Coordinates of C-alpha atoms in Angstrom, one line a residue:
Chain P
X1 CA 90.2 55.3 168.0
X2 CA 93.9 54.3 168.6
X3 CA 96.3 53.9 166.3
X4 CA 99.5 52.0 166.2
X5 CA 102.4 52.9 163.7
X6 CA 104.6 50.9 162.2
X7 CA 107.9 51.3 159.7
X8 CA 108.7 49.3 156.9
X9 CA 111.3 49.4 154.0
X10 CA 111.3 47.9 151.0
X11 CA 113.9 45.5 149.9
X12 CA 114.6 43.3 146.7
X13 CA 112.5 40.6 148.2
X14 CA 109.2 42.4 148.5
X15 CA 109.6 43.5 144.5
X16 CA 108.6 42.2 140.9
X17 CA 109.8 42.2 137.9
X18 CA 107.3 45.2 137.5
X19 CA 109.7 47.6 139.3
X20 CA 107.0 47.2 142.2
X21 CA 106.3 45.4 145.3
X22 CA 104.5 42.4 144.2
X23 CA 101.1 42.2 145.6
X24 CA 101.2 39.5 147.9
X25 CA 103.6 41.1 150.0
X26 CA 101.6 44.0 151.1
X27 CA 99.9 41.1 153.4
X28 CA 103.0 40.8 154.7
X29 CA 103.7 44.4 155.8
X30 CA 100.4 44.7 156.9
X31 CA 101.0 41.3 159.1
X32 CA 104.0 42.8 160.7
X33 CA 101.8 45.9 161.9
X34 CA 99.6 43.5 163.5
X35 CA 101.5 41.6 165.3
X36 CA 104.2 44.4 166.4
X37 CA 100.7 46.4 168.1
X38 CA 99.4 42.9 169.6
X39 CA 103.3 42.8 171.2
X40 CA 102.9 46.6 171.9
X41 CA 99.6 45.8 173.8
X42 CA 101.4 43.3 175.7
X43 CA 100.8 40.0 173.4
X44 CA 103.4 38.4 172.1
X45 CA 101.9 35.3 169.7
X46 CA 104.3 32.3 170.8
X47 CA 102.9 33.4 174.6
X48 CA 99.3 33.4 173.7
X49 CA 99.9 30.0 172.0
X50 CA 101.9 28.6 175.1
X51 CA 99.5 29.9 177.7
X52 CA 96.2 31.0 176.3
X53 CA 96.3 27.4 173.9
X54 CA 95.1 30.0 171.2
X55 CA 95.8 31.4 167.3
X56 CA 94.6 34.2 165.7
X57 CA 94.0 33.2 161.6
X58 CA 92.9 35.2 158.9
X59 CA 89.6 34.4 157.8
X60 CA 89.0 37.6 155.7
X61 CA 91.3 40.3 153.8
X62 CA 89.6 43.2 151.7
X63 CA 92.4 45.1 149.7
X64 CA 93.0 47.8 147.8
X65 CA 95.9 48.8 145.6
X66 CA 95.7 52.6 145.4
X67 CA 99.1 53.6 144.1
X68 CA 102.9 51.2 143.7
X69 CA 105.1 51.0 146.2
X70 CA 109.1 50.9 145.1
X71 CA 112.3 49.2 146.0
X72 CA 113.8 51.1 148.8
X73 CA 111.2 53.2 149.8
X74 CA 110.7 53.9 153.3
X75 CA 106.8 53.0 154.9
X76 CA 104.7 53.5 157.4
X77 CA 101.7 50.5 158.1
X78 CA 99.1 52.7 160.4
X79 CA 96.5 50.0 162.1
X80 CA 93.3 50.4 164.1
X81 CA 90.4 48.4 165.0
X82 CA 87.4 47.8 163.4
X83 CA 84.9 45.7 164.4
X84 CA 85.2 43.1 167.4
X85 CA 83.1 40.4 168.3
X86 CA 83.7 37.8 171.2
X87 CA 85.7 35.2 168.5
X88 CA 87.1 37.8 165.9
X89 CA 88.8 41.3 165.1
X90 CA 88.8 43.4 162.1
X91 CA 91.5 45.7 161.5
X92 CA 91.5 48.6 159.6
X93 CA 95.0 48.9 157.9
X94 CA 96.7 51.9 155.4
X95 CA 100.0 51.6 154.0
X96 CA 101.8 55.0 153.4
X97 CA 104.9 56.7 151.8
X98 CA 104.9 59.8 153.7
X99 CA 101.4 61.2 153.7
X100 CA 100.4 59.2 150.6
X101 CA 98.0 56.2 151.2
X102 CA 98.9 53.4 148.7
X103 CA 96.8 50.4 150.0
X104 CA 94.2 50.3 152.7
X105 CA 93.3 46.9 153.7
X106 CA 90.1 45.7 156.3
X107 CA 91.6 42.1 157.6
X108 CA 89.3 39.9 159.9
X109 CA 91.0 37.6 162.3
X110 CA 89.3 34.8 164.7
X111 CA 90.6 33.0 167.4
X112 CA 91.0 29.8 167.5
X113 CA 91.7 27.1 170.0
X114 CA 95.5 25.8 169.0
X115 CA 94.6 22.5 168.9
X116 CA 91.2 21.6 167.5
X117 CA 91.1 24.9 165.2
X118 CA 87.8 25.9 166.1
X119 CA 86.5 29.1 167.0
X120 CA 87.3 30.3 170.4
X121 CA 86.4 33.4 173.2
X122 CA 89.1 35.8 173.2
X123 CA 90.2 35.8 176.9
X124 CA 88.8 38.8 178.5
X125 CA 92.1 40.1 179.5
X126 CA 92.8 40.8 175.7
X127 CA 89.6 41.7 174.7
X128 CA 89.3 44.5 177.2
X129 CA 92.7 45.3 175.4
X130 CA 91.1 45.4 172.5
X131 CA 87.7 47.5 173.7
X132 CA 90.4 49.8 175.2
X133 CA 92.4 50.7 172.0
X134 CA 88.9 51.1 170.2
X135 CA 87.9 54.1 171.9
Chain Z
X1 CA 124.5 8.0 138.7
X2 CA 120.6 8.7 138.0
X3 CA 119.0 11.8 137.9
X4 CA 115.8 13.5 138.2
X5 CA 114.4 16.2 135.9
X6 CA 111.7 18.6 137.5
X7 CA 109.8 21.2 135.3
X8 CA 109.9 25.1 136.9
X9 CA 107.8 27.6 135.4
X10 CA 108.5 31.4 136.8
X11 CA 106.2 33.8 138.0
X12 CA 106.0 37.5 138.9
X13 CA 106.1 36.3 142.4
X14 CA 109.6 34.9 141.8
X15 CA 110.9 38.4 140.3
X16 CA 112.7 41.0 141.7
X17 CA 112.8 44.8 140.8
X18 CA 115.9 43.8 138.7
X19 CA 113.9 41.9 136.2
X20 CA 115.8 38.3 136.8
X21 CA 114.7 35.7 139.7
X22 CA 115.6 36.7 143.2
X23 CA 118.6 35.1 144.3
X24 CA 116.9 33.4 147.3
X25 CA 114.0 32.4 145.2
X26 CA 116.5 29.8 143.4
X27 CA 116.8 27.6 146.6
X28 CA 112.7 27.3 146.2
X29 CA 113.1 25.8 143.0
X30 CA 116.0 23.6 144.3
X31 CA 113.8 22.0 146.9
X32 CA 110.8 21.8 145.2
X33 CA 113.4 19.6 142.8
X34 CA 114.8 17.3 145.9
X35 CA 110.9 17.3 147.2
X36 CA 109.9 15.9 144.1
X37 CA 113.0 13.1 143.6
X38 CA 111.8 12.4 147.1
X39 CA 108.2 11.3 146.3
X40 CA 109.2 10.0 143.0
X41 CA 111.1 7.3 145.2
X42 CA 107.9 6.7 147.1
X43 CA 108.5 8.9 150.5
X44 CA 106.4 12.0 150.7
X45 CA 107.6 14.3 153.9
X46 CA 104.4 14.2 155.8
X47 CA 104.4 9.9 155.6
X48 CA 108.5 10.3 156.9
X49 CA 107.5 12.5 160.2
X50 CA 104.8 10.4 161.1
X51 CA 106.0 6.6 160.4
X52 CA 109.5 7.0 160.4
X53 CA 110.0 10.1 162.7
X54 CA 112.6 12.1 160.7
X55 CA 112.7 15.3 158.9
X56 CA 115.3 16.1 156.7
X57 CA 116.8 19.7 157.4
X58 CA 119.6 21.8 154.8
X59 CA 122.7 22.4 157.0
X60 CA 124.9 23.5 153.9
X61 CA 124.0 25.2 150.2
X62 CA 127.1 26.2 147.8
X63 CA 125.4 27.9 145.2
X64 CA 126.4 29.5 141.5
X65 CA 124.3 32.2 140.0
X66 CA 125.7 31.7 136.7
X67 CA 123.0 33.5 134.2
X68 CA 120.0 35.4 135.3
X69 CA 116.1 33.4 135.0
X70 CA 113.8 35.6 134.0
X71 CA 109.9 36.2 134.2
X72 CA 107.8 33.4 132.0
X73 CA 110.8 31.3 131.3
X74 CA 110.4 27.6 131.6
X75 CA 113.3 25.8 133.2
X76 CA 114.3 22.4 134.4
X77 CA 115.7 21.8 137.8
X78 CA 118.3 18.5 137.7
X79 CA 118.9 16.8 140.7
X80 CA 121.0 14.3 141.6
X81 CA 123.0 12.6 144.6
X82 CA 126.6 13.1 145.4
X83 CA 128.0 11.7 148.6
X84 CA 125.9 10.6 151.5
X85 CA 126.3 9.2 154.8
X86 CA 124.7 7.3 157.4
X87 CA 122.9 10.5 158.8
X88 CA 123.2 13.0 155.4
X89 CA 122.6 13.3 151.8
X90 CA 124.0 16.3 149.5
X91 CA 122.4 16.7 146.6
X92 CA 124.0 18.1 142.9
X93 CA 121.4 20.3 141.4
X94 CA 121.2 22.5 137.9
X95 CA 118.6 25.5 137.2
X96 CA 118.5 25.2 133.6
X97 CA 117.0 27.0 130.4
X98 CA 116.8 24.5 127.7
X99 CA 120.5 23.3 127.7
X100 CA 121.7 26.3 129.2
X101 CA 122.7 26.6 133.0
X102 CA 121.7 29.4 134.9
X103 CA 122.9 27.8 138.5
X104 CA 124.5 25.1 139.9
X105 CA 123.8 24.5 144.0
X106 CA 125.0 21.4 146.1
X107 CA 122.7 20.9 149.0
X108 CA 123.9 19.1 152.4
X109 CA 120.8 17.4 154.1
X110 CA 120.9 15.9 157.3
X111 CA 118.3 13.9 158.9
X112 CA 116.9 14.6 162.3
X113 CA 114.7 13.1 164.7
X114 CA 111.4 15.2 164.4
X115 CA 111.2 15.6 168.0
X116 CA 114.6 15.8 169.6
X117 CA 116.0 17.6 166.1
X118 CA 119.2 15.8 166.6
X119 CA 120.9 14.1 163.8
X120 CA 119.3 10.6 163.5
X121 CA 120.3 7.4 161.2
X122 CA 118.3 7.7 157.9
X123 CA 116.2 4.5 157.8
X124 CA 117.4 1.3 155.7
X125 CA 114.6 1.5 153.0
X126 CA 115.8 5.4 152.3
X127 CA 119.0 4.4 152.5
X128 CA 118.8 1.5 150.3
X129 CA 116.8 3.8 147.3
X130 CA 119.7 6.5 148.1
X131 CA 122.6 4.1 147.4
X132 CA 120.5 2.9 144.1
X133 CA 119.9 6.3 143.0
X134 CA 123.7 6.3 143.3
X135 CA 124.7 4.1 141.0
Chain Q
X1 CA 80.8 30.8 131.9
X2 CA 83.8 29.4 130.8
X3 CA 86.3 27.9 133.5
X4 CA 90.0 27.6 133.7
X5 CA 92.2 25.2 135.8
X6 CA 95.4 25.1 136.8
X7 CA 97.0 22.6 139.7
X8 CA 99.3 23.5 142.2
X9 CA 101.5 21.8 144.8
X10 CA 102.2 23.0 148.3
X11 CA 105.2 23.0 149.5
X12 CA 107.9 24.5 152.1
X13 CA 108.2 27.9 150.8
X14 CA 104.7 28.3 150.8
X15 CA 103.7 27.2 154.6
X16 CA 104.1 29.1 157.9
X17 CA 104.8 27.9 161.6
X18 CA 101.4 27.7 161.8
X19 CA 101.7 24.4 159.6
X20 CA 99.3 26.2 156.7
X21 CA 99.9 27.5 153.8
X22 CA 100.6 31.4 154.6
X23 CA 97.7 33.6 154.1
X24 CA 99.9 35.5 152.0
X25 CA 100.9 32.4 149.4
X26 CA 97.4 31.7 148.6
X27 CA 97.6 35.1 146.3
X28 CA 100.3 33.5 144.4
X29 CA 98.6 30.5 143.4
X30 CA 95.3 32.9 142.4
X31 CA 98.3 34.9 139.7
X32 CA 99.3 31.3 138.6
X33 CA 95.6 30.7 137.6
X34 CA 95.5 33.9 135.9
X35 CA 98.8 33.8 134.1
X36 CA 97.8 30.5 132.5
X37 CA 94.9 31.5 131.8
X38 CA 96.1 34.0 130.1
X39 CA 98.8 32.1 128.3
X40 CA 96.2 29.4 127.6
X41 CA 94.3 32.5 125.5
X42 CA 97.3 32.8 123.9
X43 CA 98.9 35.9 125.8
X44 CA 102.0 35.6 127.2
X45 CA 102.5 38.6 129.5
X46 CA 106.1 39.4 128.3
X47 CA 104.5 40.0 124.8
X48 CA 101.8 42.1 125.9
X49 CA 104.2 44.4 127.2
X50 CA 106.5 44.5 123.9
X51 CA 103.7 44.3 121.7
X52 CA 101.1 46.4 123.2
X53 CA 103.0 48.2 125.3
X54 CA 100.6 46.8 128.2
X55 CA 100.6 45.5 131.6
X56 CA 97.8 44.2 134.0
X57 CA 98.1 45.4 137.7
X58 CA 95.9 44.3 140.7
X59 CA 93.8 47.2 142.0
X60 CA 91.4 44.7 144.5
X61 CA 91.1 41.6 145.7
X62 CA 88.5 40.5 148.1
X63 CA 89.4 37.2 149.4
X64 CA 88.2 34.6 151.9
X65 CA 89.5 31.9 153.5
X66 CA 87.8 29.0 154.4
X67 CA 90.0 25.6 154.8
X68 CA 93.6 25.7 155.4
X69 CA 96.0 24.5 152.9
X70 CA 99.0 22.1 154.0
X71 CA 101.5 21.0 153.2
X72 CA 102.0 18.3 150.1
X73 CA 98.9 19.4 149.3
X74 CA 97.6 19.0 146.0
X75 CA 95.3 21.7 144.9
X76 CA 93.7 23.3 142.1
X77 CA 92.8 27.2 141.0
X78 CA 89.6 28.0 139.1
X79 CA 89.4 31.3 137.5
X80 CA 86.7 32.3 135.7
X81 CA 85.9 36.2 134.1
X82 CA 83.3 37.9 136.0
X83 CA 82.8 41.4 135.2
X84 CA 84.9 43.8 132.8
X85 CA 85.1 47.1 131.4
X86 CA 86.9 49.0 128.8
X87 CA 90.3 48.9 131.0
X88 CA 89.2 46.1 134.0
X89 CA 88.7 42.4 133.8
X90 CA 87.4 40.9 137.8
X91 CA 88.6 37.6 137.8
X92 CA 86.5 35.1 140.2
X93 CA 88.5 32.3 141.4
X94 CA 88.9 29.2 144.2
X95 CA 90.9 27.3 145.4
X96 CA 90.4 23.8 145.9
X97 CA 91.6 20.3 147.4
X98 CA 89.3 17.8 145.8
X99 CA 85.9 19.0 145.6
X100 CA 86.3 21.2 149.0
X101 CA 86.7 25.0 148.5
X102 CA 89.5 26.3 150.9
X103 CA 89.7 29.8 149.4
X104 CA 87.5 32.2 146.7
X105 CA 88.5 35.4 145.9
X106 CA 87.5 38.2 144.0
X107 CA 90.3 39.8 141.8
X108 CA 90.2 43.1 139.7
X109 CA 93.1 43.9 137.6
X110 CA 93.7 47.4 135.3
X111 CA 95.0 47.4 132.1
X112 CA 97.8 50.0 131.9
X113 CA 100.2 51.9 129.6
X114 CA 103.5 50.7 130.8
X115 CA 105.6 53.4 130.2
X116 CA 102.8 56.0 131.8
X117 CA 101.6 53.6 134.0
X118 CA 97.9 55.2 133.5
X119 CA 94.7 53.2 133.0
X120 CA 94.8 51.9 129.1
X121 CA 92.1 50.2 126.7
X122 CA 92.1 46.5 126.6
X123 CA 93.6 46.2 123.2
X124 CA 90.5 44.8 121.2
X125 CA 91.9 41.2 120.0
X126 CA 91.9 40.6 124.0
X127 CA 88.9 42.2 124.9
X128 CA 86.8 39.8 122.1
X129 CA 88.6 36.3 123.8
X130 CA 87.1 37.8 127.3
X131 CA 83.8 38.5 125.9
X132 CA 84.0 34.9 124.6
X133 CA 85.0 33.3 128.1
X134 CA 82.2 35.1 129.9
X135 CA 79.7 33.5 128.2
Chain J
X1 CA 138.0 44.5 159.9
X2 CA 135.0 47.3 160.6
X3 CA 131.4 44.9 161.1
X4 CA 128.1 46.5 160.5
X5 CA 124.8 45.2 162.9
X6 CA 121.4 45.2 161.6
X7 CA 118.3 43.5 163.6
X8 CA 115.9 41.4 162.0
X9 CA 112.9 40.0 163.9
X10 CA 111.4 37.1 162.4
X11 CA 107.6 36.8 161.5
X12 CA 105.2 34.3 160.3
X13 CA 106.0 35.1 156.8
X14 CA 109.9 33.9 157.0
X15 CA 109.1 30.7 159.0
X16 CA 107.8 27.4 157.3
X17 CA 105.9 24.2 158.4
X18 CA 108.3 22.7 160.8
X19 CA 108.5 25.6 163.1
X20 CA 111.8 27.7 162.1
X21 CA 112.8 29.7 159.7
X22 CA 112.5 28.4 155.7
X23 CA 116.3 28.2 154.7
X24 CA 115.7 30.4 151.5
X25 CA 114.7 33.7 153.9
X26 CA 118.1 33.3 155.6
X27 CA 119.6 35.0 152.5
X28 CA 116.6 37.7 152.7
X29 CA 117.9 38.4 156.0
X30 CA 121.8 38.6 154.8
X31 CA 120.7 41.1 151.5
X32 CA 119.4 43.6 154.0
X33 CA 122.2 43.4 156.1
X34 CA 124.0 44.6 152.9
X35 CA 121.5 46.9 151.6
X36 CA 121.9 48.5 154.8
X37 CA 125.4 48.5 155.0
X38 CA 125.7 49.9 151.7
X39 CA 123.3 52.6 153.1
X40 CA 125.0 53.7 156.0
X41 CA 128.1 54.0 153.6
X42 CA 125.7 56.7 151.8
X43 CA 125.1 54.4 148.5
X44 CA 121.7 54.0 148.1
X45 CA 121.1 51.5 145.4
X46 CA 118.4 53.0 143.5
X47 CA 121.3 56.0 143.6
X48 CA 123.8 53.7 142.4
X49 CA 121.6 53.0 139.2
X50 CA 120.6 56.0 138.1
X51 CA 123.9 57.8 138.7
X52 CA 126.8 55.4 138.1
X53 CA 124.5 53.0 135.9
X54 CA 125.8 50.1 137.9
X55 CA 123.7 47.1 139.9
X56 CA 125.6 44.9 142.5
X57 CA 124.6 40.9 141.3
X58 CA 125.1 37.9 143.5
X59 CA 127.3 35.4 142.2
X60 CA 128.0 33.0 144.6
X61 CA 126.3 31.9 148.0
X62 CA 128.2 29.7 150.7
X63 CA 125.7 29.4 153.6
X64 CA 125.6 26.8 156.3
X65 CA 122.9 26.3 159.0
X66 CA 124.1 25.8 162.0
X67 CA 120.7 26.6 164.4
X68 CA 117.4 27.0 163.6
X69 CA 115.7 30.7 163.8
X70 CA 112.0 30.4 165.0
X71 CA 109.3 32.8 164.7
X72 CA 109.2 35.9 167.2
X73 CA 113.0 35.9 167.0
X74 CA 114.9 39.0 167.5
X75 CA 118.3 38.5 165.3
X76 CA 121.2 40.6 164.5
X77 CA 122.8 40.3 161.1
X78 CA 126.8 40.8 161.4
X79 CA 128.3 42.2 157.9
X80 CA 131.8 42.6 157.1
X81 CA 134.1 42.3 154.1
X82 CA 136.3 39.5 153.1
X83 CA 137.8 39.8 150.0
X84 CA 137.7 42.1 147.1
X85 CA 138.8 42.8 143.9
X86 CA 138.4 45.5 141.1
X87 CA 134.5 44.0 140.0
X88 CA 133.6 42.1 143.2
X89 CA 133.2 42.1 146.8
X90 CA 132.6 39.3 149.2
X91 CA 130.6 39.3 152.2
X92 CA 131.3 37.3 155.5
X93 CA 127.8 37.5 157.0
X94 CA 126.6 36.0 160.2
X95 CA 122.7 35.8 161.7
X96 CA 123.0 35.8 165.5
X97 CA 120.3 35.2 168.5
X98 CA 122.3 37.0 171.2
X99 CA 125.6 35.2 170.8
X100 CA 124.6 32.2 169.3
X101 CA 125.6 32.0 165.8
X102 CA 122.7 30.4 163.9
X103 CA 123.8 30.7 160.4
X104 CA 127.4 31.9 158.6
X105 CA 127.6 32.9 155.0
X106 CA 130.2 34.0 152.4
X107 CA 128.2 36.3 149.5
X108 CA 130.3 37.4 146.6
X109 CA 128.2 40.1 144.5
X110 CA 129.5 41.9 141.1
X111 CA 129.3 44.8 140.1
X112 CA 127.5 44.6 136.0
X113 CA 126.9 47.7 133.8
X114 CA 123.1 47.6 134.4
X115 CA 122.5 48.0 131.0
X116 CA 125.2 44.9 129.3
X117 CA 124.8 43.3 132.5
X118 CA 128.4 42.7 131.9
X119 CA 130.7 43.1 134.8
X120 CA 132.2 46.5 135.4
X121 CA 134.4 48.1 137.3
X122 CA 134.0 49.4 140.8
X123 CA 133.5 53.3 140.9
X124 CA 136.5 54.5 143.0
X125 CA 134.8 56.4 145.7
X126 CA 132.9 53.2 146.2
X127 CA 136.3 51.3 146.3
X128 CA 138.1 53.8 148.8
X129 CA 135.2 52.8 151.2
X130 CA 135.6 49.2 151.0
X131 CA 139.1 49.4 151.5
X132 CA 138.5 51.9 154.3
X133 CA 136.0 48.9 156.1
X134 CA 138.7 46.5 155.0
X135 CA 141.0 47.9 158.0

């Protein structure tokens, strides 16, 4: 399975009062790994919206919170592919300092037609993308 | 000139690693403040882009960080109008702890078209509440 | 099983380009519903941690997302206790516009020492008001 | 003057309802254009805590918005420094999309004794390199 790398630091605005990064914002670190291997593959969002008239929205996030993440520290978000099916993609995410996971997260995605928000196919020139990187 | 009070409560997800409110997070509770004064008059957001076409956008902020909020407190935004035009509207806002104030922000709004985002005449019946709000 | 609610507005700082609330938000409003739960029990989270030397951090959440949020929304949290231990409390929640469930998750928070940060007993006096409101 | 560039590329996290980015993230942007800055001086802030017990506040913001930044963007924040005095520096920070200036802002942080949070004077080999970027 393929993997796709991705650095992240931590600033003020990802921390709590806790001396931590608050927990919402791991979503968003793990967001920016997905969208930074889509626009590795070749996908950048505002395109696929313009051309394919498609979104890709979270419908599902499992999370865990192994150990805290500070201010400063320097990250890596590692993210694979799970599951696929022909309206949705699951990827498996870790977020590391160095060698040590702290959170590993499973997020499902559909895709959905822009404008009437329903399910839609993934357009086969992104879901053999997809089949590719899961081998 | 009248003013609006608006109740703030803050949460971890406002926090920083320094223990006090993010400076950026401040200018959330500002326009949650103006957002409110808004609907108070009788215009909610959504009913201005579709009936009347307009959005109104920040195009300056001159803020004061005066005394650090910290996590739990319970504040009180203030806001109130200052000058205005026939296509803007600053606001005069206070983040305060009972009568204490933590910041002090003036807020330059200017109303655009929703589709053309160029500066468009704020409509007569806005106008008209604006000028009493004034007073 | 005892319920607690707690209503929230959406606005700016919680949406996305997408025109929904953020997947990322929605776990704000889910830590407003606990913290006032919380405080509605009588424990404010600032005295936990001077008085018991305390604090509560999220280890999982398992969430799903149903309905997008929007803008000027108003909604309102559920939380309810579902499972505990000695040193966990699982809270179930929703989120809700009207009687239509846009979001549930699942949350487990820890109880830890907050100087060691290592899993600590739930002091007794809290663990006896949870007991109460699972029943 | 000496100017330090850092790049920012805008995801769904920093963008809000109507389409651009929400105004509060601008000043997310500008902090790690000065975290960074501050970096590639060699003061980490986590440094600057634990060995001159010092923590750099923000005290006043002047920020106008000039273009909106939309989601996808790639951005470059400009940092240099204005004026400065023996507990304060101030920022003249732009956010650029090639070389269109989208927003322009004037930060002036103090330096506090992170334990009075009472201001405190500059350390001087901190000084010497402010005066050095000065030139």
């Amino acid at each position: 399975m393929k993997r796709f790398d991705w650095p992240v630091r931590v600033y003020y605005e990802d921390t709590d009062a806790g001396g931590v990064v608050y927990y919402a914002n791991y979503l968003k670190f793990f967001e920016r790994g997905r969208t930074e291997w889509l626009r590795h593959l070749g996908f950048g969002q505002q395109a696929l919206m313009r051309e394919a008239a498609i979104v890709f929205a979270v419908r599902h996030v499992d999370i865990d919170y192994l150990k805290p993440a500070r201010f400063d520290d320097e990250l890596r978000v590692e993210t694979a592919i799970g599951a696929s099916s022909k309206v949705s993609i699951t990827f498996e995410q870790c977020l590391l300092r160095d060698d040590l996971v702290l959170s590993r997260a499973s997020v499902k995605v559909v895709c959905l037609d822009k404008n009437t928000f329903r399910p839609a196919v993934i357009p086969a020139y992104i879901a053999e993308k997809i089949k590719d990187a899961q081998q």
